[in-house]
PDB file of C-alpha atoms in Angstrom:
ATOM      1  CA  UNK A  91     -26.171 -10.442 -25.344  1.00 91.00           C
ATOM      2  CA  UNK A  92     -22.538 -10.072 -24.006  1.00 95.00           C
ATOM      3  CA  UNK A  93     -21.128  -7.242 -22.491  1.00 97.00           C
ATOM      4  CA  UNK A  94     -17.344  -7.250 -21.896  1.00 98.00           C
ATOM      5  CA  UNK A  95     -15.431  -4.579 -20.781  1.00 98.00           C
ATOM      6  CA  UNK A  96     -11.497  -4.300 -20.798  1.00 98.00           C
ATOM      7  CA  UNK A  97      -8.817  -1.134 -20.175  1.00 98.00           C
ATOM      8  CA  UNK A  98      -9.199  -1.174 -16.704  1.00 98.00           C
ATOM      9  CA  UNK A  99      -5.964  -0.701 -14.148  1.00 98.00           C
ATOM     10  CA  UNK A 100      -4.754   1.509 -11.784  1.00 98.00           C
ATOM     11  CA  UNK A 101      -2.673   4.630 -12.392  1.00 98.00           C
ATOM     12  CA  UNK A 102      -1.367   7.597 -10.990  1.00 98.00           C
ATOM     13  CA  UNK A 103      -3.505  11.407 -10.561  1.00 98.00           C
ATOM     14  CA  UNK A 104      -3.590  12.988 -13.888  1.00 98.00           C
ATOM     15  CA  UNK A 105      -2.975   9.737 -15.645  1.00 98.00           C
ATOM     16  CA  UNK A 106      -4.915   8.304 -18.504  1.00 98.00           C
ATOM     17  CA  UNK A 107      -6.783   4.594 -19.725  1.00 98.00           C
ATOM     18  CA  UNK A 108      -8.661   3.860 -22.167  1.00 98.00           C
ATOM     19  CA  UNK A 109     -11.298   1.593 -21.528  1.00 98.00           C
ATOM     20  CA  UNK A 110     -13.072  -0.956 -24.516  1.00 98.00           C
ATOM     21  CA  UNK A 111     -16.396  -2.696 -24.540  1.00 98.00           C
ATOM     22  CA  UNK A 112     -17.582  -4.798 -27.112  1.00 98.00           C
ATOM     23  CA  UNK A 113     -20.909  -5.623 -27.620  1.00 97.00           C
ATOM     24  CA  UNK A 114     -22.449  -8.867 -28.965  1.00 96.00           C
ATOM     25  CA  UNK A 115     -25.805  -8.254 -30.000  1.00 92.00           C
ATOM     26  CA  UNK A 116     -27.429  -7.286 -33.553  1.00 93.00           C
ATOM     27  CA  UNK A 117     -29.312  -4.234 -32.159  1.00 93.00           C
ATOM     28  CA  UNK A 118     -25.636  -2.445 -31.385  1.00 96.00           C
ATOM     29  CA  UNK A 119     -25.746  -0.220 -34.568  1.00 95.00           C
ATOM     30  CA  UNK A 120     -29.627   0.946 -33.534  1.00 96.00           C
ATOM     31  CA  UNK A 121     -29.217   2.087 -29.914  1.00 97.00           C
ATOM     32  CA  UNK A 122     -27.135   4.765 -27.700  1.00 97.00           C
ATOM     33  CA  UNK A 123     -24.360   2.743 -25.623  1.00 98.00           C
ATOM     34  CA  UNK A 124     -23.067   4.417 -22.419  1.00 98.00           C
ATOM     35  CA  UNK A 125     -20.621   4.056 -19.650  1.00 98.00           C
ATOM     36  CA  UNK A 126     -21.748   3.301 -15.936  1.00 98.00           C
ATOM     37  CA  UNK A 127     -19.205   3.067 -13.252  1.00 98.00           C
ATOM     38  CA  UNK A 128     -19.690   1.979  -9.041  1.00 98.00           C
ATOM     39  CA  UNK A 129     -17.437   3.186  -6.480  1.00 97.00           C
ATOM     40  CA  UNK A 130     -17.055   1.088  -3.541  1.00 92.00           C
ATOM     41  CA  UNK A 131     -20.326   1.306  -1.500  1.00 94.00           C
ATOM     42  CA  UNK A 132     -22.340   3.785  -4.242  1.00 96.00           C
ATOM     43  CA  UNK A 133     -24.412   3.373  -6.911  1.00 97.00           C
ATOM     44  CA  UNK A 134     -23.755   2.197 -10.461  1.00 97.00           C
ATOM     45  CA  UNK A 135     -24.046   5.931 -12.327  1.00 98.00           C
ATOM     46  CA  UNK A 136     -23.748   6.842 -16.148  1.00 98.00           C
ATOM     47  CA  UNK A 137     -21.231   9.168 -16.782  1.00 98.00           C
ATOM     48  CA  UNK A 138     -21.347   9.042 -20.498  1.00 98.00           C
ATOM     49  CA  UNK A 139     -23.450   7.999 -23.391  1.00 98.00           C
ATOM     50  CA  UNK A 140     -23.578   8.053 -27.276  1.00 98.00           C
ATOM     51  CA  UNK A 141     -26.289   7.612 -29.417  1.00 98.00           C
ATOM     52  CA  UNK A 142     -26.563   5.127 -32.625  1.00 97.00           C
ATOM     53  CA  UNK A 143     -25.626   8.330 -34.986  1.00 96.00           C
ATOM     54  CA  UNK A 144     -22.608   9.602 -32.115  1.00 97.00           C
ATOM     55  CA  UNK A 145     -23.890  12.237 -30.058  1.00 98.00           C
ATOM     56  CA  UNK A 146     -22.556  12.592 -26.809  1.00 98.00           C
ATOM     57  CA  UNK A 147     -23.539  13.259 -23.408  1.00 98.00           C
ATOM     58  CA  UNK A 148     -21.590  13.328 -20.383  1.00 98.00           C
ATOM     59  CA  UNK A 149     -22.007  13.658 -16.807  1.00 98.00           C
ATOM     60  CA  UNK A 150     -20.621  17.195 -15.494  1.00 98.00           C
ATOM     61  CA  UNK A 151     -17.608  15.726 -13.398  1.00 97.00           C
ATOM     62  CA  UNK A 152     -16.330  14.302 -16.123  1.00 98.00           C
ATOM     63  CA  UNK A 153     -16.859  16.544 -18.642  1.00 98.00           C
ATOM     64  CA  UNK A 154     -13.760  17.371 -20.439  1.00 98.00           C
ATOM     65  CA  UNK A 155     -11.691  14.551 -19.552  1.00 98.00           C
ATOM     66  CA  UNK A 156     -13.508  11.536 -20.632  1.00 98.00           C
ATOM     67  CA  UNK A 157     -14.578  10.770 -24.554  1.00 98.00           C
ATOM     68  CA  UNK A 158     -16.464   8.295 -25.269  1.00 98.00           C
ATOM     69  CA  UNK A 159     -16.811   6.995 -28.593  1.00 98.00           C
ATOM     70  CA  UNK A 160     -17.931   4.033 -30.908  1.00 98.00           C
ATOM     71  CA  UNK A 161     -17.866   1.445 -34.107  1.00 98.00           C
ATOM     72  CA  UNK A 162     -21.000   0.446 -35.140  1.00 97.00           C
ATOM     73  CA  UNK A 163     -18.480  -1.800 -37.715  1.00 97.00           C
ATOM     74  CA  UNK A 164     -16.730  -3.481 -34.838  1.00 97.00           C
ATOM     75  CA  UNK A 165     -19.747  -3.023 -32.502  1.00 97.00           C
ATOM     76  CA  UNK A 166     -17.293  -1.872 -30.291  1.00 98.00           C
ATOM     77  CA  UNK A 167     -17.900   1.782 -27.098  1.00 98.00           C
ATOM     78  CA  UNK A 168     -14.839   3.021 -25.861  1.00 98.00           C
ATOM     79  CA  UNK A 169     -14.016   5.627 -23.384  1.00 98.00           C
ATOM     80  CA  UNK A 170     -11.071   7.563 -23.173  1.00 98.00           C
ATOM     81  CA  UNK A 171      -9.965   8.914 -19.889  1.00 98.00           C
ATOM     82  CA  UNK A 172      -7.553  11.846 -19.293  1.00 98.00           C
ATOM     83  CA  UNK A 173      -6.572  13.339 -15.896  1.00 98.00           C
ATOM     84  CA  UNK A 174      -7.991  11.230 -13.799  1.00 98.00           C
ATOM     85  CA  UNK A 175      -8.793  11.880  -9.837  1.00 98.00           C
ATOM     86  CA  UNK A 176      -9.211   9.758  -7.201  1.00 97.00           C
ATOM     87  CA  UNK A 177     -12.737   9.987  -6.887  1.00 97.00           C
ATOM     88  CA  UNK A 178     -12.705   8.046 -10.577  1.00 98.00           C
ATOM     89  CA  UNK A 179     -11.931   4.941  -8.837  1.00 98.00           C
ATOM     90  CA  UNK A 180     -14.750   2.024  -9.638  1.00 98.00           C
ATOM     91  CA  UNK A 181     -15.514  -0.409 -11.751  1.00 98.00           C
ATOM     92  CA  UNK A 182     -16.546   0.653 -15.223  1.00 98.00           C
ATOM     93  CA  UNK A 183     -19.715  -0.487 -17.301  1.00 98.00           C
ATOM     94  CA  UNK A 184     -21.120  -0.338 -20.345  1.00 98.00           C
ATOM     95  CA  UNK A 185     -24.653  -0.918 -21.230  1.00 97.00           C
ATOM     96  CA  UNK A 186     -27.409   0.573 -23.263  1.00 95.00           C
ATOM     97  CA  UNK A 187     -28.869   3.469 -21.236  1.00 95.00           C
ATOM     98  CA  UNK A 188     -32.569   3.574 -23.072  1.00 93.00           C
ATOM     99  CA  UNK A 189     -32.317  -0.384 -23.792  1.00 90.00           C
ATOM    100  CA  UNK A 190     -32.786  -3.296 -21.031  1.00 91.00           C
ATOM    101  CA  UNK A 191     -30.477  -6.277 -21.715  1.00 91.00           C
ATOM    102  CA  UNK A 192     -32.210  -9.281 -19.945  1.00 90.00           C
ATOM    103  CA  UNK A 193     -30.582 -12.306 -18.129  1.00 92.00           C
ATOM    104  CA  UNK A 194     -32.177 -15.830 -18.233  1.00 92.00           C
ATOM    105  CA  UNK A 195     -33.771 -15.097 -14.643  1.00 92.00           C
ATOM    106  CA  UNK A 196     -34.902 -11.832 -15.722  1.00 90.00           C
ATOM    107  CA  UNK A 197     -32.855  -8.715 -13.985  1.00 91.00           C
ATOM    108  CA  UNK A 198     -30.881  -6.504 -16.000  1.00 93.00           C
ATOM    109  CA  UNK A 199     -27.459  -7.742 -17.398  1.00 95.00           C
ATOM    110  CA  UNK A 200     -24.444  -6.135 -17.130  1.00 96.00           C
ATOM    111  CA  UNK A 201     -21.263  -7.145 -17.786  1.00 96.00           C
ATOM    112  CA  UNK A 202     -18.039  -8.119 -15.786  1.00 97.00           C
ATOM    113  CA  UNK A 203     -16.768  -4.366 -15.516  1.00 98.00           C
ATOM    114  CA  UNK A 204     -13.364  -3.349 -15.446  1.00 98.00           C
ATOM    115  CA  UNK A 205     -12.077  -1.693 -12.189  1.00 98.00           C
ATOM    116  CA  UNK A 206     -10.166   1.382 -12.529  1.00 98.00           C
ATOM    117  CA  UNK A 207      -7.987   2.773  -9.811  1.00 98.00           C
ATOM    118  CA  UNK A 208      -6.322   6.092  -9.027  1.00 98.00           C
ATOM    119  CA  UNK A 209      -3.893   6.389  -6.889  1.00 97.00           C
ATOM    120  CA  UNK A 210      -3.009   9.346  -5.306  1.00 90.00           C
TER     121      UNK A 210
END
């Protein structure tokens, strides 16, 4: 599998990005896809996540701002972010929330991530 994620940048409070993974594995079109993000010194925490057939979940603090969204055509998870804060600031995931993608030596892949940054 291959992860890559892409959107990322830094912008003002209140601004907006829109953030693209796509997904290179035949199982895309079967499972829910979310986003994950890490601030500096926390933990890597979904804040989004859409099933196979598009239902969506988000976490509370983002609820309202963010969409996320997908093509199982273009087996492609996007997430669309409006007014963002400061506290947005980290690098942005995506991976299958209810589906382990292995590496070669066995942990959990994830993708390069795309940092986002808000600037006050």
């Amino acid at each position: 599998v291959q992860l890559v994620e892409s959107g990322g940048g830094e912008v003002q409070v209140g601004g907006s990005l829109t953030l693209s993974c796509a997904a290179s594995t035949s199982m895309f079109g079967f499972i829910s896809m979310g986003w994950y993000r890490q601030a500096p010194g926390g933990q890597r925490e979904l804040v989004a996540s859409i099933t196979a057939g598009g239902v969506t979940n988000y976490r509370d603090f983002v609820k309202g701002r963010f969409t996320i969204s997908r093509s199982n055509a273009a087996n492609t998870v996007t997430l669309q972010m409006n007014n963002l804060q400061p506290e947005d600031t980290a690098v942005y995931y995506c991976n299958a929330p209810k589906h382990t993608f292995y590496t070669a030596a066995g942990s959990r892949y994830w993708g390069q991530g795309t940092q986002v940054t808000v600037s006050s």
